[in-house]
Coordinates of C-alpha atoms and ligand atoms in Angstrom, one line a residue:
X3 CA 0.0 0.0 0.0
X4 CA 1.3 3.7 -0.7
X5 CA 2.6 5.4 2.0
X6 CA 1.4 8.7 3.1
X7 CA 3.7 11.8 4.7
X8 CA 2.4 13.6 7.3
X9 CA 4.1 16.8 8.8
X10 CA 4.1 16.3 13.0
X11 CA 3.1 19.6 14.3
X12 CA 4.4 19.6 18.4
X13 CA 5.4 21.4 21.2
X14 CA 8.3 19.0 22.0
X15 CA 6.8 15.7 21.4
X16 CA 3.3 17.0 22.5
X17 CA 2.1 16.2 19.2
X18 CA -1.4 18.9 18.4
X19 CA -4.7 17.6 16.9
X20 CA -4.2 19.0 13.5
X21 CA -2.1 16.4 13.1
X22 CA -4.3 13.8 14.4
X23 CA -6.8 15.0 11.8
X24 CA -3.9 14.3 9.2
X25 CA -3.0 11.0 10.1
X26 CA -6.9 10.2 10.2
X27 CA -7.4 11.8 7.1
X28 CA -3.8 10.1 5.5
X29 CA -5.5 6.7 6.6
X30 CA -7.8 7.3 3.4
X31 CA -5.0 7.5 1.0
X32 CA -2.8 4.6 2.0
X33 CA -0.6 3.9 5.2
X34 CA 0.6 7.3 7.3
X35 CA 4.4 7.5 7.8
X36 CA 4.7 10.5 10.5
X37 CA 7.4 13.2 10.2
X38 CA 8.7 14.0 13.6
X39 CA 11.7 17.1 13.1
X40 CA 12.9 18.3 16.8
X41 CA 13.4 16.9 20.3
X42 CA 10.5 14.5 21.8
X43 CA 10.0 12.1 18.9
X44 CA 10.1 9.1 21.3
X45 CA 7.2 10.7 23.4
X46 CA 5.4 11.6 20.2
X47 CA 5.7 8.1 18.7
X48 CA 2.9 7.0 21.3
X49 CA 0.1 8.9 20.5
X50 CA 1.1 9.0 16.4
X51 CA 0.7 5.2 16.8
X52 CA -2.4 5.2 18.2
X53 CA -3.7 7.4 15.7
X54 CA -2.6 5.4 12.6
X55 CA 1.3 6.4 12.2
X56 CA 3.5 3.0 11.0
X57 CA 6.4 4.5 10.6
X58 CA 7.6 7.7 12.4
X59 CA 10.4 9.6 10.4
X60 CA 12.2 11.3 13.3
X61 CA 15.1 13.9 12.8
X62 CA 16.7 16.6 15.9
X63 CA 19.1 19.1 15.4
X64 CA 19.5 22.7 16.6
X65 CA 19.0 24.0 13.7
X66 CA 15.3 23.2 13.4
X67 CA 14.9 25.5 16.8
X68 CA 17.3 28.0 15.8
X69 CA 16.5 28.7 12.2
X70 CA 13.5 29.3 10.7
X71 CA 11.8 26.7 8.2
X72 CA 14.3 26.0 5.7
X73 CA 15.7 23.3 8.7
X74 CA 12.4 21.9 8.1
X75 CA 11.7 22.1 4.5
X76 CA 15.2 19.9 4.1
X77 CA 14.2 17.3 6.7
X78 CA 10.6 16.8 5.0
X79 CA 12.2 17.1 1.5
X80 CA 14.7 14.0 2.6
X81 CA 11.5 12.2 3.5
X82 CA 9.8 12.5 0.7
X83 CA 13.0 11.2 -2.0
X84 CA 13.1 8.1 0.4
X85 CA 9.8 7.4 0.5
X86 CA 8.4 8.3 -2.3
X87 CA 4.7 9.0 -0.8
X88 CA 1.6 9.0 -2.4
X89 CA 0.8 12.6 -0.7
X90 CA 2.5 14.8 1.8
X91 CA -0.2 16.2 4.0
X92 CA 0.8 19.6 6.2
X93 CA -1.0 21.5 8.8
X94 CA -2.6 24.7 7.2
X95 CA -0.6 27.2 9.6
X96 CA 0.9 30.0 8.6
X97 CA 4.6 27.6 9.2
X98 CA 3.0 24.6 7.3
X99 CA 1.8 26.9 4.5
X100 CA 5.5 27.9 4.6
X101 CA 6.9 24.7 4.6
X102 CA 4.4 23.1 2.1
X103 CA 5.5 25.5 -0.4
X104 CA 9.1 25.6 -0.4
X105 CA 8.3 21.5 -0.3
X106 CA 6.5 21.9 -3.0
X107 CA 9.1 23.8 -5.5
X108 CA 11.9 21.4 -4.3
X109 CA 10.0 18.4 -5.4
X110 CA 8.1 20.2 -8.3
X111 CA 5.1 19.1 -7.6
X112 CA 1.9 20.5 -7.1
X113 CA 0.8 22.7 -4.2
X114 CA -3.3 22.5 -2.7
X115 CA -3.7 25.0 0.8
X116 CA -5.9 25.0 2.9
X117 CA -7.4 21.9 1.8
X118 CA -11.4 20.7 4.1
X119 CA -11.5 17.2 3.0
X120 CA -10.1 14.9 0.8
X121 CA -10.4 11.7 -0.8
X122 CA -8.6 8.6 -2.6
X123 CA -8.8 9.1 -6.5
X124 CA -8.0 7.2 -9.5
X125 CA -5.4 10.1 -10.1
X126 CA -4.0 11.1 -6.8
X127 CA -6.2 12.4 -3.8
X128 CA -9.3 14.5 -5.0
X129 CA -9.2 17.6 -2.3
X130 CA -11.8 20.1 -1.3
X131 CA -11.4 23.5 -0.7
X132 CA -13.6 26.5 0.0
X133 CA -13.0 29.1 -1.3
X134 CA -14.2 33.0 -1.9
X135 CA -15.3 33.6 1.4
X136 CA -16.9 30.0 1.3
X137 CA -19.4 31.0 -1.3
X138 CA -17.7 27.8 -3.4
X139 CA -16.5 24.3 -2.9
X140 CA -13.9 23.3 -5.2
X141 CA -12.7 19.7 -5.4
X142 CA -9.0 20.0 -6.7
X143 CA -6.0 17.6 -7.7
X144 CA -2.2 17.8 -8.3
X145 CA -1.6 16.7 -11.7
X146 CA 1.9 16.9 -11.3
X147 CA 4.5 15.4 -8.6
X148 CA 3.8 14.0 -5.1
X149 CA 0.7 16.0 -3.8
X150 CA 1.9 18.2 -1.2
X151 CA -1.7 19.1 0.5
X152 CA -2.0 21.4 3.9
X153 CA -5.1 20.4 5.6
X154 CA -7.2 23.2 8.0
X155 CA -7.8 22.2 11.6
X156 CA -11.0 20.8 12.3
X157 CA -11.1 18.9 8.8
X158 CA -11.6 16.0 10.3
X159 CA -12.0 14.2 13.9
X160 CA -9.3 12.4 14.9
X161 CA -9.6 8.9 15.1
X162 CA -7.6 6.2 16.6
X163 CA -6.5 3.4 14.6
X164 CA -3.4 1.4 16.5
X165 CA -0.2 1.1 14.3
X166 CA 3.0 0.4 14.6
X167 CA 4.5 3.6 14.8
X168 CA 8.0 2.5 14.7
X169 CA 10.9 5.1 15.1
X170 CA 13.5 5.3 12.3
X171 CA 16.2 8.2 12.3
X172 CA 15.8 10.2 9.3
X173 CA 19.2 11.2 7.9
X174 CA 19.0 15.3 6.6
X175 CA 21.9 17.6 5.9
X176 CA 21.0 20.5 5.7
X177 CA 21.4 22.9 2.5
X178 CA 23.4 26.3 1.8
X179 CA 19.8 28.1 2.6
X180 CA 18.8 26.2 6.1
X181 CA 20.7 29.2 8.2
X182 CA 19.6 31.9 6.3
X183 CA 17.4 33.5 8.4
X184 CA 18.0 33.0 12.4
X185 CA 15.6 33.2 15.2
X186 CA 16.9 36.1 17.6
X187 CA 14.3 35.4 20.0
X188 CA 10.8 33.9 21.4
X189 CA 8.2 35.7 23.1
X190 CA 5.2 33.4 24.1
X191 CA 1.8 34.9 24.3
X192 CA 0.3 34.8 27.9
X193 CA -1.6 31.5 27.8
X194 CA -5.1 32.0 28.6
X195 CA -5.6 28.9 29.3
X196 CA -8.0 28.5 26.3
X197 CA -7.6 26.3 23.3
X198 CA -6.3 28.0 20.1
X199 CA -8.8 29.8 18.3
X200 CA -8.4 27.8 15.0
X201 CA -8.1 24.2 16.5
X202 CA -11.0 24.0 19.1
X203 CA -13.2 21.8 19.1
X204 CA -15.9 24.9 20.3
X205 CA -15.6 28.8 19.7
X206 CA -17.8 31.6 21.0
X207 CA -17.7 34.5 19.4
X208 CA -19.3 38.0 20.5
X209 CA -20.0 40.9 18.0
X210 CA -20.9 44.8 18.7
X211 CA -24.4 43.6 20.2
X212 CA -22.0 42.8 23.6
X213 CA -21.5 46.3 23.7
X214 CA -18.1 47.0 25.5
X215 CA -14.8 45.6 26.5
X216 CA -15.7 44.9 30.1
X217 CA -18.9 42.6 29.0
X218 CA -16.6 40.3 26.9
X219 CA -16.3 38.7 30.2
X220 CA -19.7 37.1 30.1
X221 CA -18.8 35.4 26.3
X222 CA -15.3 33.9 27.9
X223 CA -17.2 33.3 30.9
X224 CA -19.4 30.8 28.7
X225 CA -16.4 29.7 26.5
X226 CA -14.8 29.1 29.7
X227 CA -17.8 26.7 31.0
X228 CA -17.5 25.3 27.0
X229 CA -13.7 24.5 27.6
X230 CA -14.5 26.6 24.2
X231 CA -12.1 29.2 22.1
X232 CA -13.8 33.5 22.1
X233 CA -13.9 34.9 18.5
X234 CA -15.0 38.0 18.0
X235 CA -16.4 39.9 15.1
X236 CA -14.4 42.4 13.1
X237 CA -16.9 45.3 14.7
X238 CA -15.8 44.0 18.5
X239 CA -12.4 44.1 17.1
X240 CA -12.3 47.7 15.9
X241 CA -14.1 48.9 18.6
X242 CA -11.0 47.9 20.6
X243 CA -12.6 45.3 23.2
X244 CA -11.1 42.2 22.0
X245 CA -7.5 41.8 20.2
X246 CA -7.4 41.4 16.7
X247 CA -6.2 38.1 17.0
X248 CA -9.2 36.9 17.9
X249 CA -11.0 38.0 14.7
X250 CA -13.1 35.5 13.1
X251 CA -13.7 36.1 9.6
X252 CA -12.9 37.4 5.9
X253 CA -10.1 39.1 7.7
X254 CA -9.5 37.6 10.2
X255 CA -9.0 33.5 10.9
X256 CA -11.1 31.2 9.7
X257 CA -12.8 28.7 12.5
X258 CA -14.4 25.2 11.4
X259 CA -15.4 23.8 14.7
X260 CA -17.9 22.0 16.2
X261 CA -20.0 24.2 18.0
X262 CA -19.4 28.3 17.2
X263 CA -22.0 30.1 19.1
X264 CA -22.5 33.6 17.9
X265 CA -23.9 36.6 20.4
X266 CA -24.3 39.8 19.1
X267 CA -23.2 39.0 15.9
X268 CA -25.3 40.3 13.1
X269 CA -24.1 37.3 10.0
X270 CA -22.1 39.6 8.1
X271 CA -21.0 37.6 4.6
X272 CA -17.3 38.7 5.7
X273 CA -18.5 37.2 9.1
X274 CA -19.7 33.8 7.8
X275 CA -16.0 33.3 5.5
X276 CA -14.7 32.6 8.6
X277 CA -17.1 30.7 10.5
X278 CA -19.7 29.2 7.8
X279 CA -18.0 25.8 7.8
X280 CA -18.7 25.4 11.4
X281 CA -20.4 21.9 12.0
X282 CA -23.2 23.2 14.5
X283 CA -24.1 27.0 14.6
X284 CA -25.8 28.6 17.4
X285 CA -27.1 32.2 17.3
X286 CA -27.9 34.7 19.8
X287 CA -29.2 37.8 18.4
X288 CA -32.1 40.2 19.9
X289 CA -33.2 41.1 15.8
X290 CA -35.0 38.2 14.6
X291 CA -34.4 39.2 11.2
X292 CA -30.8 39.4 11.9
X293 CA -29.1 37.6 9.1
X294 CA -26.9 35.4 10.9
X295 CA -30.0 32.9 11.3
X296 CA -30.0 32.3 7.7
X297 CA -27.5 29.6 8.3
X298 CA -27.9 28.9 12.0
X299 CA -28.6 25.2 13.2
X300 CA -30.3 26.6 16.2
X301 CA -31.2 30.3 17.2
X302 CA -31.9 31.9 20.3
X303 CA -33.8 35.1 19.6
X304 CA -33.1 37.2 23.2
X305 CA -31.0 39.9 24.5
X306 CA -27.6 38.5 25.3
X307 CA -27.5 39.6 28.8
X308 CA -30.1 37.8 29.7
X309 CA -28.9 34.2 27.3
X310 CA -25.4 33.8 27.7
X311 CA -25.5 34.2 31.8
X312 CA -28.4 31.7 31.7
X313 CA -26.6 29.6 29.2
X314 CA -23.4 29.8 30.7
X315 CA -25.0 28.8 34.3
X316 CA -27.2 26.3 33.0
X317 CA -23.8 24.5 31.4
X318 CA -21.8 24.7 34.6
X319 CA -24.9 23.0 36.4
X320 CA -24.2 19.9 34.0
Ligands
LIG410 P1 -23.3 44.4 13.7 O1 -23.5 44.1 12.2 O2 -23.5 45.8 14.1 O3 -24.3 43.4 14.4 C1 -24.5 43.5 15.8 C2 -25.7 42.5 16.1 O4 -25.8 42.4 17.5 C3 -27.0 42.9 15.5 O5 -27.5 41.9 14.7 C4 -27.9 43.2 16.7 O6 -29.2 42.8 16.5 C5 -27.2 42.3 17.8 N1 -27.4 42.8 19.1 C6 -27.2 44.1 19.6 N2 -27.4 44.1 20.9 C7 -27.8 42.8 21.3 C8 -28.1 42.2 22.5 N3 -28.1 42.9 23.7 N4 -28.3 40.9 22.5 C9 -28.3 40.1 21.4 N5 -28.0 40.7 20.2 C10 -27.7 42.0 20.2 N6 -16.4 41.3 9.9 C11 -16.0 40.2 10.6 O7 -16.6 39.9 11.6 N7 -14.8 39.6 10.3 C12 -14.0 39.9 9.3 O8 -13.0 39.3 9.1 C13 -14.4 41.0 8.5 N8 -13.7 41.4 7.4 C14 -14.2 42.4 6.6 C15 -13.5 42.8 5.5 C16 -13.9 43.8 4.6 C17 -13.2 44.1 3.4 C18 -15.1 44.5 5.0 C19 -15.6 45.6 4.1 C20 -15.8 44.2 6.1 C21 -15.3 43.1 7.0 N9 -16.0 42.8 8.2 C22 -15.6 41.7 8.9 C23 -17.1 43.7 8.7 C24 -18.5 43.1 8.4 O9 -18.9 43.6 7.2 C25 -19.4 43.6 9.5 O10 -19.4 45.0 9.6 C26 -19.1 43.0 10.9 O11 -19.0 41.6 10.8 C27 -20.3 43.4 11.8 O12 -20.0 42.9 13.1 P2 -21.2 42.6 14.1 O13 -22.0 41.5 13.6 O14 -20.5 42.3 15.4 O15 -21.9 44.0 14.2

């Protein structure tokens, strides 16, 4: 059977769900072989196993730490001449987008971001994108060279499927370009203690309707009961009460969980690009005709004061 390459994306061996989602998803086009760059591959070799891995390609050095991705791109590109895969599948972060890329001229093959789904076909892997602001699906495929496809988060629910999982040392030397460009230093973002916006399994987002800075506590007071992301429209956004980072939309990220529960949050069509793909969608919006229940699952027509405390208790109480 043809082997499949997937990128391990980790916090030293803590391997994140987007790539459980790939090795699910790889488990479509033939057998996932994991690439594992950077310290903790025997830690990581565990749960890639479980979740369909039979081989796990592992490869440290400093320079994958202290360079940006070129380190990377080599490692991943020595994979790929000694397996020969039938794919290689990449997290759709803004460092797999990178990575997929540069892959992607090296081998001269064809390049899909951002892909939803995918599936086996008679010519390579058929993938599915959306696309201008969501108002299209495309179904997609590389007509030349190994597929390199990066996958969004939330594409797919992991699932386990016990494997081998065996650790082999990859073997990478690294090119004239690898120390190029040097990381001078790392800042980590105060951890809220929430998941990351575009991996969680739940997101809710508030819009102007919550009507200040100071009442975005009640929407991470609900996210917090959720074990849930906050989003917030672009209008919260500008008006200054919740960083942009947290943007959910045309411009801002683009969310597929779930849940996303909307308060305050009129539907917006540059609002839905980033959260239309969302499995369930929950509204809560005081105008009935608001437009944002056009493509609600379920909608709470109420003043957000009153919901989301009564929401957020009534989840706590479970
Ligand atoms: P509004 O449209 O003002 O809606 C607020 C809603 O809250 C209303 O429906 C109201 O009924 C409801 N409400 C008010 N009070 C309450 C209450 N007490 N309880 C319950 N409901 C209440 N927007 C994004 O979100 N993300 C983007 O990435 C983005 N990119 C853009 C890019 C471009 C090029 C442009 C032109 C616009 C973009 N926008 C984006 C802006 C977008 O067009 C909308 O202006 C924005 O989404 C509106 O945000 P909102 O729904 O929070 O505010």
């Amino acid at each position: 059977m043809a082997e499949v390459l997937v990128y391990v994306d980790h916090v030293d061996g803590a391997v994140r769900k987007p790539t459980l989602e790939l090795l699910t998803l790889a488990r479509r086009l033939g057998e996932p072989v994991a690439v594992h760059l950077g310290p903790g591959a025997g830690t990581a070799a565990a749960v890639l196993a479980e979740h369909g891995a039979t081989r796990v390609l592992a490869a440290d050095a400093p320079e994958f730490a202290e360079y940006l991705v070129v380190p990377k791109v080599d490692a991943l590109e020595a994979a790929a001449r000694a397996v020969s895969p039938a794919a290689v599948l990449v997290p759709s972060s803004a460092e797999g987008k990178e990575i997929a890329a540069r892959l992607a001229l090296r081998l001269e093959s064809g390049l899909i971001t951002d892909a939803v789904d995918l599936e086996p076909g008679d010519q390579g892997p058929v993938v599915t994108q959306s696309v201008f602001a969501a108002a299209f699906t495309t179904a997609s495929r590389v007509t030349h060279g190994v597929p390199v496809i990066t996958v969004k988060p939330n594409s797919a629910a992991p699932e386990a499927a016990p494997a081998a999982g065996t650790v082999e040392e990859l073997a990478v030397s690294f090119g004239p370009l690898a120390t190029g460009t040097k990381v001078v230093s790392r800042s980590p973002r105060e951890s809220t203690g929430r998941p990351e916006l575009t991996e969680a399994a739940i997101v809710v987002s508030g819009g102007r309707g919550v009507n200040g800075a100071e009442n975005f506590a009640l929407i991470e007071a609900l996210a917090d009961s959720l074990g849930a992301a906050v989003g917030a429209s672009r209008a919260a956004v500008d008006a200054g009460w919740y960083p942009h980072s947290h943007q959910v939309g045309q411009t801002g990220k683009t969310v597929s969980p779930q849940l996303y529960i909307a308060a305050g949050i009129s539907g917006a069509i540059q609002h839905r690009a980033g959260m239309q793909t969302s499995k369930t969608i929950v509204a809560i919006n005081k105008d009935a005709e608001a437009p944002i229940f056009e493509l609600v699952d379920y909608g709470v027509v109420g003043d957000l004061f009153d919901v989301v405390p009564a929401l957020t208790d009534e989840v706590r109480a479970r």
